[in-house]
XYZ file of C-alpha atoms in Angstrom:
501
model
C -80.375 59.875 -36.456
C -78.558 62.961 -37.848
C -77.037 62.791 -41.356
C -73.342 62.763 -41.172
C -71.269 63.756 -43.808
C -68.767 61.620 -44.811
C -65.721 64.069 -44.704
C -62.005 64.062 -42.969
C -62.388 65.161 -39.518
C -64.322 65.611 -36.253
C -68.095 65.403 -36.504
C -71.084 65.792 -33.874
C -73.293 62.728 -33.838
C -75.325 63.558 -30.469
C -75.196 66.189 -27.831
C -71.540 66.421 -26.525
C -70.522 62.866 -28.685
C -68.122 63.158 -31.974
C -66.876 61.139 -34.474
C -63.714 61.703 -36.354
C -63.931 60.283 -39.870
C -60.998 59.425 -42.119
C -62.303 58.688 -45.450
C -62.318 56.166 -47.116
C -61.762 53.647 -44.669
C -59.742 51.128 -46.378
C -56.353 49.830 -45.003
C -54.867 52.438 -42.165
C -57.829 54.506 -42.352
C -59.958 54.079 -39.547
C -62.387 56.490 -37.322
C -62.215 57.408 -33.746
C -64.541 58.916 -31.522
C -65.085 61.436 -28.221
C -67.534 61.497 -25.498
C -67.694 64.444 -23.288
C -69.022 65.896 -19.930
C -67.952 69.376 -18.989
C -64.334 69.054 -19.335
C -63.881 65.864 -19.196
C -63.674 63.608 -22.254
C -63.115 59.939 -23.152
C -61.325 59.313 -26.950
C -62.191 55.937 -28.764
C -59.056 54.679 -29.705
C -55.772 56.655 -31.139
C -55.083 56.405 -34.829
C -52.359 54.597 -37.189
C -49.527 56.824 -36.477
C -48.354 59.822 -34.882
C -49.662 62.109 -37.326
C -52.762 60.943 -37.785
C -53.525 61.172 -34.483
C -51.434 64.441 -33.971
C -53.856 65.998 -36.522
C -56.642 63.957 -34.317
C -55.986 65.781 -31.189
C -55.489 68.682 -32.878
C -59.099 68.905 -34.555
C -59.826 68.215 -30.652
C -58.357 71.136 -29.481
C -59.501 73.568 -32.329
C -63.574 72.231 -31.459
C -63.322 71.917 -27.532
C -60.452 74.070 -26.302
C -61.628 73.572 -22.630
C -61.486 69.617 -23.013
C -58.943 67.317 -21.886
C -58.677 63.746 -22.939
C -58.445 62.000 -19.621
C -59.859 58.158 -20.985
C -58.944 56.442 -23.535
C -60.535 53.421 -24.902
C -58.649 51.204 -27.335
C -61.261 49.162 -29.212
C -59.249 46.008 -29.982
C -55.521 45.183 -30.631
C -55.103 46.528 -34.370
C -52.147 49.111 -34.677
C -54.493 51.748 -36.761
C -56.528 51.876 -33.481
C -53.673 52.082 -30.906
C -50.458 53.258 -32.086
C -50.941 57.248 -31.483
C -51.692 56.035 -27.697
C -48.172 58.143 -26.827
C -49.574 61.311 -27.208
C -51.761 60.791 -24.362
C -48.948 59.789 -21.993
C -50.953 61.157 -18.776
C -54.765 59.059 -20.181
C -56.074 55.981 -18.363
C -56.012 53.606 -20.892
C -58.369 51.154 -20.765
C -58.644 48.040 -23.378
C -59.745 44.791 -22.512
C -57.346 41.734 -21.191
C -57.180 39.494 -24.675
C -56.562 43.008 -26.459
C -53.657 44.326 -23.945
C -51.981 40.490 -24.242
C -52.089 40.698 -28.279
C -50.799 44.626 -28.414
C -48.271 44.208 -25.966
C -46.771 41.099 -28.422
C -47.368 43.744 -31.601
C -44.294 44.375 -33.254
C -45.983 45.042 -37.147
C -44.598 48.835 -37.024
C -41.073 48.292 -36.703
C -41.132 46.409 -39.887
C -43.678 48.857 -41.363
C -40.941 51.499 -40.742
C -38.166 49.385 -41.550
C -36.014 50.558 -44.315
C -35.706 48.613 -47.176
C -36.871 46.119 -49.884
C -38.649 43.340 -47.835
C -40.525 41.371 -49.549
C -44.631 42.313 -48.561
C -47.890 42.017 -50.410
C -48.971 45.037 -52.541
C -51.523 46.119 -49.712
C -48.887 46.037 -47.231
C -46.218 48.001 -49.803
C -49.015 50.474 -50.186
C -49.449 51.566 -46.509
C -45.567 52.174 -46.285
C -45.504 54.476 -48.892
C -48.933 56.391 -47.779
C -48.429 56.379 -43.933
C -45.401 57.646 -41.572
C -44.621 54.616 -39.416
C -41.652 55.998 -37.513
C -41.525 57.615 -34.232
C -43.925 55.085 -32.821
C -43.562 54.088 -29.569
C -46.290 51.795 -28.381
C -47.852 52.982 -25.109
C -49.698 49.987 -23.814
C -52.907 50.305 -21.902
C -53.002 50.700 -18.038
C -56.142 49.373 -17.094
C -58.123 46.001 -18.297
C -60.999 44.201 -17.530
C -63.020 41.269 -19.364
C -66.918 40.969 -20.042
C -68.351 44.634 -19.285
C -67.552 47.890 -17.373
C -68.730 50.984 -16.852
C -66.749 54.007 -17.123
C -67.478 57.329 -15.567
C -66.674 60.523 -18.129
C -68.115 63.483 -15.854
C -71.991 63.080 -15.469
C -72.444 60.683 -18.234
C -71.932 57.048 -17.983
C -70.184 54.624 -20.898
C -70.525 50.912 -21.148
C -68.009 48.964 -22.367
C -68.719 45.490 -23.881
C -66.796 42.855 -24.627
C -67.414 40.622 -28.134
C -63.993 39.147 -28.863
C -62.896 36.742 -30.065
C -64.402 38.209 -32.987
C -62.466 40.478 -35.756
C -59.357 39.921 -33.325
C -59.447 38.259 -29.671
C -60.593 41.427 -27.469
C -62.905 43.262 -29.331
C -64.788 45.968 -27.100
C -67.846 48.198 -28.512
C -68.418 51.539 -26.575
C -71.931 52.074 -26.032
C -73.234 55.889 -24.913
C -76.629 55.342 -23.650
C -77.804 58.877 -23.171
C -76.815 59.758 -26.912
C -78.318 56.664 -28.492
C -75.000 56.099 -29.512
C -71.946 52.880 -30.533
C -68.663 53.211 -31.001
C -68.279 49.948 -33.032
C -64.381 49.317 -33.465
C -63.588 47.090 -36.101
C -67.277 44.912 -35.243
C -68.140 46.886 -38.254
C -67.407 47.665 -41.325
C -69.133 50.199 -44.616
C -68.430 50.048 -47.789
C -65.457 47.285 -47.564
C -64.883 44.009 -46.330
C -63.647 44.011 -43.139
C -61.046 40.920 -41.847
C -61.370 38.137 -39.698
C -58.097 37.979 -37.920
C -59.557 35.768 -35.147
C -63.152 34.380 -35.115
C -65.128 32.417 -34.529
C -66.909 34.445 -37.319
C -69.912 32.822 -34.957
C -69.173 35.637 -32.193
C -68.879 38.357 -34.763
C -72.505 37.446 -35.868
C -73.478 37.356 -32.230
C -71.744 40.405 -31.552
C -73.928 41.983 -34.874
C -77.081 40.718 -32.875
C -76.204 42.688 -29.770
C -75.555 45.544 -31.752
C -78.947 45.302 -33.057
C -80.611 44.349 -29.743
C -79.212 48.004 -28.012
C -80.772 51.144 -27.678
C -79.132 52.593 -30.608
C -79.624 54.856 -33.605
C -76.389 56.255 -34.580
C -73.570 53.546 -35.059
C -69.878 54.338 -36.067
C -67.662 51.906 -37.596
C -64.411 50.933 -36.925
C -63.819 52.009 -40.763
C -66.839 53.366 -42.905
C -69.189 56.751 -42.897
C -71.751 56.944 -39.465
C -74.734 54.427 -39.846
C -77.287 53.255 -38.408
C -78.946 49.669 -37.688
C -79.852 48.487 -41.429
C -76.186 49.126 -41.914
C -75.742 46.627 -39.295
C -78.192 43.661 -40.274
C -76.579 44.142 -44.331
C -72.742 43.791 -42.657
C -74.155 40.551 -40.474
C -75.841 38.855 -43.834
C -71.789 39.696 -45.354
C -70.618 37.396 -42.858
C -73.317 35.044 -43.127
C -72.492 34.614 -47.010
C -68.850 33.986 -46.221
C -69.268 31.497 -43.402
C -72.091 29.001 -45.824
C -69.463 29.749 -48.835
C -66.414 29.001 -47.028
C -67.829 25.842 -44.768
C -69.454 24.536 -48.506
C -66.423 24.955 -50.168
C -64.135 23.170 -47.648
C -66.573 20.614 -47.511
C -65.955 20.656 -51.298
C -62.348 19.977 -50.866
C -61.901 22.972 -52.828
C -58.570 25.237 -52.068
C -58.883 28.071 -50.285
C -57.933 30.474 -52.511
C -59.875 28.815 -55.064
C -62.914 29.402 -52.706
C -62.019 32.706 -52.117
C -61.997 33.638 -55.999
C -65.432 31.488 -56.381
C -67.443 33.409 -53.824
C -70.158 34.929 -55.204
C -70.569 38.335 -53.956
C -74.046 39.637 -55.403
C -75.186 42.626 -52.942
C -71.950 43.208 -51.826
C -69.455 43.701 -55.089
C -68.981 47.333 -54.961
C -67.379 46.950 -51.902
C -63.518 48.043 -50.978
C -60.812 45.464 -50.454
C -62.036 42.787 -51.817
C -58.369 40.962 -51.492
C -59.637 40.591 -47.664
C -62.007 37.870 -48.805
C -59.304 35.707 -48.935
C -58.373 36.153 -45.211
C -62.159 35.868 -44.402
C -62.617 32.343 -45.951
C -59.176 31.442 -44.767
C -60.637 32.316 -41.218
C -63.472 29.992 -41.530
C -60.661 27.421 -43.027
C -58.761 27.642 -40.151
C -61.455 27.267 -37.788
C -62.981 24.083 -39.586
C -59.491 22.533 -39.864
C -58.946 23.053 -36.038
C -55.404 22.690 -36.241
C -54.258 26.873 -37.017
C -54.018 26.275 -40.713
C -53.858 27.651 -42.956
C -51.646 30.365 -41.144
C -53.037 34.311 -41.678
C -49.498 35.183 -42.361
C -49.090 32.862 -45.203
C -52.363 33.885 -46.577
C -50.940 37.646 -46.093
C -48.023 36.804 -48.828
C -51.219 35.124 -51.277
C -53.109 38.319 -51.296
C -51.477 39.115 -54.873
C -52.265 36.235 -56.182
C -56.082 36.526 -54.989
C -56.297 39.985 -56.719
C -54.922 38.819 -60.182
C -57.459 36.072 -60.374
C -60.436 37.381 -57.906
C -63.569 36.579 -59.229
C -62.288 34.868 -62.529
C -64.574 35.132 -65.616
C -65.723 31.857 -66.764
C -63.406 29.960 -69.239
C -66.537 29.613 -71.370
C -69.530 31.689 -70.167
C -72.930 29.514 -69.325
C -74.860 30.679 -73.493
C -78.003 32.648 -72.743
C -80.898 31.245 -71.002
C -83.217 31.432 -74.002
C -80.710 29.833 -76.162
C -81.035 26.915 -74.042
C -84.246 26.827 -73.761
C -84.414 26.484 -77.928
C -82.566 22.682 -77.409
C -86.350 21.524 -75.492
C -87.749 20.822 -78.939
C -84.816 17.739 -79.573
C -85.981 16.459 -76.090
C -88.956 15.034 -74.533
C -90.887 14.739 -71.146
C -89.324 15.943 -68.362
C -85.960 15.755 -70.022
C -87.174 18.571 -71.930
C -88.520 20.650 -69.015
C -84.696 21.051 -67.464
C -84.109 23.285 -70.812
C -87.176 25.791 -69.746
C -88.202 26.324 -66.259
C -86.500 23.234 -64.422
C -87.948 19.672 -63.138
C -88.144 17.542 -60.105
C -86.111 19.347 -56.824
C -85.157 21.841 -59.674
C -89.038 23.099 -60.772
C -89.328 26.544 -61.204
C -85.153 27.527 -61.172
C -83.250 28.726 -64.449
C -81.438 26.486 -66.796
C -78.420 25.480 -64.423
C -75.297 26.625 -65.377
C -73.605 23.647 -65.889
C -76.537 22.724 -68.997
C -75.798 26.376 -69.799
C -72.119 25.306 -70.641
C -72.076 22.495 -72.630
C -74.831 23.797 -74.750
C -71.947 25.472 -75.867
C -72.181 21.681 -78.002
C -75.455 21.133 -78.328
C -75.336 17.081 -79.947
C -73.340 17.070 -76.865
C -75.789 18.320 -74.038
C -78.764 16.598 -75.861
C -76.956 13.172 -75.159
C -76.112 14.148 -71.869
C -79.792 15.277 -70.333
C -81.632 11.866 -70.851
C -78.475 10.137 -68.793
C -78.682 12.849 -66.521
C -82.469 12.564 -66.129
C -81.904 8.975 -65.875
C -79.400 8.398 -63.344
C -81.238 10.640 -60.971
C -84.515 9.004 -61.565
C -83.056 5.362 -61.625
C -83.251 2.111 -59.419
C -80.405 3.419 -56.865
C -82.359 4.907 -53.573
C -81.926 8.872 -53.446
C -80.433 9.126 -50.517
C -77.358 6.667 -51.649
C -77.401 8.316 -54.641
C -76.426 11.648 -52.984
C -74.301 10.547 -50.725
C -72.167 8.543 -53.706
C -72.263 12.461 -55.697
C -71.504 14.267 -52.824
C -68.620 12.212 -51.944
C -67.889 12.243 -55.712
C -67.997 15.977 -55.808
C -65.482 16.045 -52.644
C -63.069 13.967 -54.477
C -63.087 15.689 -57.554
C -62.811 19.448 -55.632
C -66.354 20.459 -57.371
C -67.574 22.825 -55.296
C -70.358 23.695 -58.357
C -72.042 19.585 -58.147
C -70.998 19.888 -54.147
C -72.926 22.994 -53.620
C -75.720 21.687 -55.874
C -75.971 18.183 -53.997
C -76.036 19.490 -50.464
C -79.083 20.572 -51.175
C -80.857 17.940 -52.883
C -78.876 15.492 -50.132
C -80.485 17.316 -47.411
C -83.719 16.778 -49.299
C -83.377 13.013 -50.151
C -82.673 12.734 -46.129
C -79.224 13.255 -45.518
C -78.571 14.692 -41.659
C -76.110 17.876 -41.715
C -73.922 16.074 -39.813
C -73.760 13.273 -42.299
C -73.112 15.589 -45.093
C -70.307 17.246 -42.774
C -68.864 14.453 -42.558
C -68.989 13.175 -46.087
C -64.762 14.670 -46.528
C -63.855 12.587 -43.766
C -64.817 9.377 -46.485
C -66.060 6.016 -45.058
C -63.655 5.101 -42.235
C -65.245 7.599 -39.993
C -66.905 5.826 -36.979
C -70.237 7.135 -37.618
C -71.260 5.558 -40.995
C -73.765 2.678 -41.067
C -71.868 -0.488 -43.056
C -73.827 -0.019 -46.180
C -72.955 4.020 -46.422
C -69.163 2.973 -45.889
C -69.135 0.219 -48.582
C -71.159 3.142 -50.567
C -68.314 5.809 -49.418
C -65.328 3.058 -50.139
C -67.099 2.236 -53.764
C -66.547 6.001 -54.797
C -63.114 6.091 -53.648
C -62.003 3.040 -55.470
C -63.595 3.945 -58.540
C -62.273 7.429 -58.332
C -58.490 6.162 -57.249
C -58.165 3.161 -59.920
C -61.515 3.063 -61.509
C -62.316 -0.446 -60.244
C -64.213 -1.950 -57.099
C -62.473 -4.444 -55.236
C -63.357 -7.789 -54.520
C -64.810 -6.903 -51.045
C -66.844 -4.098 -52.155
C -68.507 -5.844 -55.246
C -69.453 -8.582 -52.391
C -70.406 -5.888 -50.011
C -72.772 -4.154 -52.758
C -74.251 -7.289 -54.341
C -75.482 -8.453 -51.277
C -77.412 -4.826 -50.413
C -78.488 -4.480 -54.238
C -79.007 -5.796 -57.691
C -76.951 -6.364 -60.322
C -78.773 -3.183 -62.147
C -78.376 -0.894 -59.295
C -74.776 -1.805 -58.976
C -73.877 -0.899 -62.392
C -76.429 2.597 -62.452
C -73.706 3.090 -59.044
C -71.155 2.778 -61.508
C -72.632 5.077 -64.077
C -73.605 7.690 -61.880
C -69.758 7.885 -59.878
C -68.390 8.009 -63.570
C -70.720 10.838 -64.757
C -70.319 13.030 -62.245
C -66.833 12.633 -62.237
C -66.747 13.579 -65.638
C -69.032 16.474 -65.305
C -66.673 18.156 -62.419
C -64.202 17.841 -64.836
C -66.192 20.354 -67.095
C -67.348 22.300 -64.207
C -63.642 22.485 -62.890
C -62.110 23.144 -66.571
C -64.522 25.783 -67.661
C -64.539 27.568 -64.257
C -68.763 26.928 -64.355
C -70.013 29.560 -61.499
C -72.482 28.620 -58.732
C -75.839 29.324 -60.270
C -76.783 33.064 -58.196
C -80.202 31.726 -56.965
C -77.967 29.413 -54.679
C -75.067 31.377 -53.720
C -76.883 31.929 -51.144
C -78.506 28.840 -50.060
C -77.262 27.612 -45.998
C -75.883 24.401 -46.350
């Protein structure tokens, strides 16, 4: 693979196969590319307005003045990737079917070029002031197809592949197999976070997979300098992170810009347009709730508010590790070992976060480990007592103790699907009797703090009179630790950010 630099304009990648690069690649800034065979040529996709690709065509002109643009490939439906197509009013345009459906229903530039104080997010107020949205007039692509085809550009041959519904609902990538060569469209994205528009964020992993199962070396982005496949593999493990995040957090109960602000993003901070994030997790939202919510266009108008409190600092930082550590002497046993290098499911990990916090009192976390250490060591069986903190952590909208106790749920023996369903509470059909009495016990406690007469039957007959009141001890603690968690803004300890729930 030849180094490319990273510079405004038209590039060689390959023999006869360019790239034209618009630095930086954030919003409205995207790359095209050019494939060509004697005089024939084939453009990937037109640009975000008629300047930009004016100056496009030009840069064309001034490196191949014996070329004409007879194909034209629109990668997917996104206006920074079609709406120059009316300079090439005599191209065969070719885009696939979902992709023609959503452009021909675009209507975005009018209000980009509208005169006028409308109301838009600071992104959006941005791009009117740095692009020139009028003059557009959207010339809509005059051939389709769905799954793959193969398009003739002189001697050479160029696949087209379908992956949508991925970043939007027709993505295509445009693969050049004599060059070694993909034209990725908005599948990929360097150096910022890209947006999920449609998903399943499923397919756009799958689609990452056939990118890394071609016969490829070079590899433009839709937005981003040329790459190549480690590029590739680091984008899919992005949208990895944000689908376990996202489906954890909803799990979690937890709002989704809430979710959004909590993500940890380790590997991946120095990234641009981070106020995407929100519309990422929103994606996977929208796809869990099944039901189109919440709405892209309402997160659009929250993107503000996701800025001014991304990634909030902790109300009161987790102390230092070795700080902690210092409190093992008041302790004994394995009490004691939580304070140095963990105990139990938790051997060899940090101090948690959470004991980081309240050491911020230490007569206060000193009281607190030996009724930590003994409700999870009690009489109650540990796989009831996950479920009862799980559900626990749901109700309280904990995604720190949810994130925490999907893990040591799915180690005490909890299915996935029984911790997927653990939001849906006890009158879902699929709970044995004794996990809904279990499920109903945490919602009574948690809605008037008292079990009705049924479900003090119900548990007295399945358990002893100690095991019912460590039930009661355990629902109460954790409920008062999310409260701590949730007040001091506690983050997700990094060594499980990552973890696959």
């Amino acid at each position: 693979m030849m180094t490319v630099p990273y510079t405004l304009g038209l590039h060689e990648i390959a023999d006869d196969t360019y790239a034209y690069l618009q630095p930086n690649g954030s919003w409205g800034l995207s790359n095209a590319g050019l494939i060509v065979s004697g005089g024939e040529a084939l453009l990937v996709d037109t640009l975000f307005t008629v300047p930009q690709t004016r100056d496009l065509l030009a840069a064309v002109s001034r490196t191949l003045p014996a070329v004409t643009v007879d194909t034209l490939v629109n990668s997917h439906s996104d206006g920074d990737h079609w709406w120059g197509n009316q300079l090439l009013p005599h191209a065969t345009v070719i885009a696939s079917e979902a992709a023609a459906a959503d452009m021909g229903r675009d209507h975005l530039h009018e209000l980009l070029a509208a005169p006028g104080d409308v109301p838009l997010p600071r992104v959006v107020r941005d791009m009117r002031q740095a692009f020139d949205f009028t003059g557009i007039a959207p010339a809509l692509p005059n051939r389709t197809f769905s799954g793959e085809l193969e398009v003739a550009v002189g001697r050479r041959t160029v696949r087209l592949i379908e992956v949508g519904p991925a970043h939007t609902r027709g993505d295509v990538l445009v693969h050049v197999p004599d060059a070694g060569v993909l034209f990725a469209g908005d599948i990929l994205f360097v150096g910022g976070h890209p947006v999920i528009h449609s998903g399943p964020v499923e397919r756009w992993i799958a689609a990452c997979d056939l990118i890394l199962g071609l016969d490829v070396e070079t590899i433009v982005p839709g937005h981003g300098p040329v790459v190549g496949k480690p590029e590739v593999r680091t984008f899919r493990g992005y949208l990895e992170r944000v689908r376990d995040h996202a489906t954890r957090a909803h799990r979690a109960g937890t709002p989704v810009l809430r979710a959004a602000q909590e993500m940890d993003l380790d590997g991946f901070a120095d990234w641009d347009d981070r106020e995407r994030l929100l519309l990422n997790v929103g994606a996977v939202y929208r796809e869990l709730n099944g039901d189109g919510t919440p709405v892209e266009e309402e997160l659009l108008v929250r993107l503000d508010e996701f800025t001014a409190g991304a990634r909030p600092a902790p109300r009161l930082a987790p102390r230092p590790a070795a700080e902690i550590a210092a409190l093992a002497g008041r302790l004994e046993g394995p009490v004691a070992a939580l304070f140095t290098d963990g105990a139990g499911p938790l051997a060899g990990r940090p101090v948690l976060n959470v004991l980081a916090t309240i050491g911020h009192h230490p007569d206060l976390l000193v009281a607190l480990a030996p009724l930590l250490a003994q409700l999870n060591q009690g009489l109650l069986p540990f796989r009831e007592r996950e479920l009862a903190v799980l559900r626990t952590a749901h109700r309280t909208g904990s995604a720190y103790e949810w994130e925490h106790h999907v893990r040591l749920g799915a180690a005490a023996g909890l299915t996935g699907p029984e911790i997927a369903r653990v939001p849906d509470g006890p009158e879902h059909p699929d709970w044995t009797e004794a996990d809904r009495t279990l499920l109903r016990a945490v919602d009574e406690l948690h809605d008037g703090h008292a079990l009705a007469p049924d479900t003090w039957q119900s548990l007295v007959e399945r358990h002893s009179e100690a095991q019912v009141l460590e039930l009661l001890a355990l629902v109460g603690t954790y409920g008062t630790i999310a409260g701590i968690l949730n007040s001091c803004g506690v983050p997700v300890d990094a060594w499980l950010a990552g973890v696959n729930a």
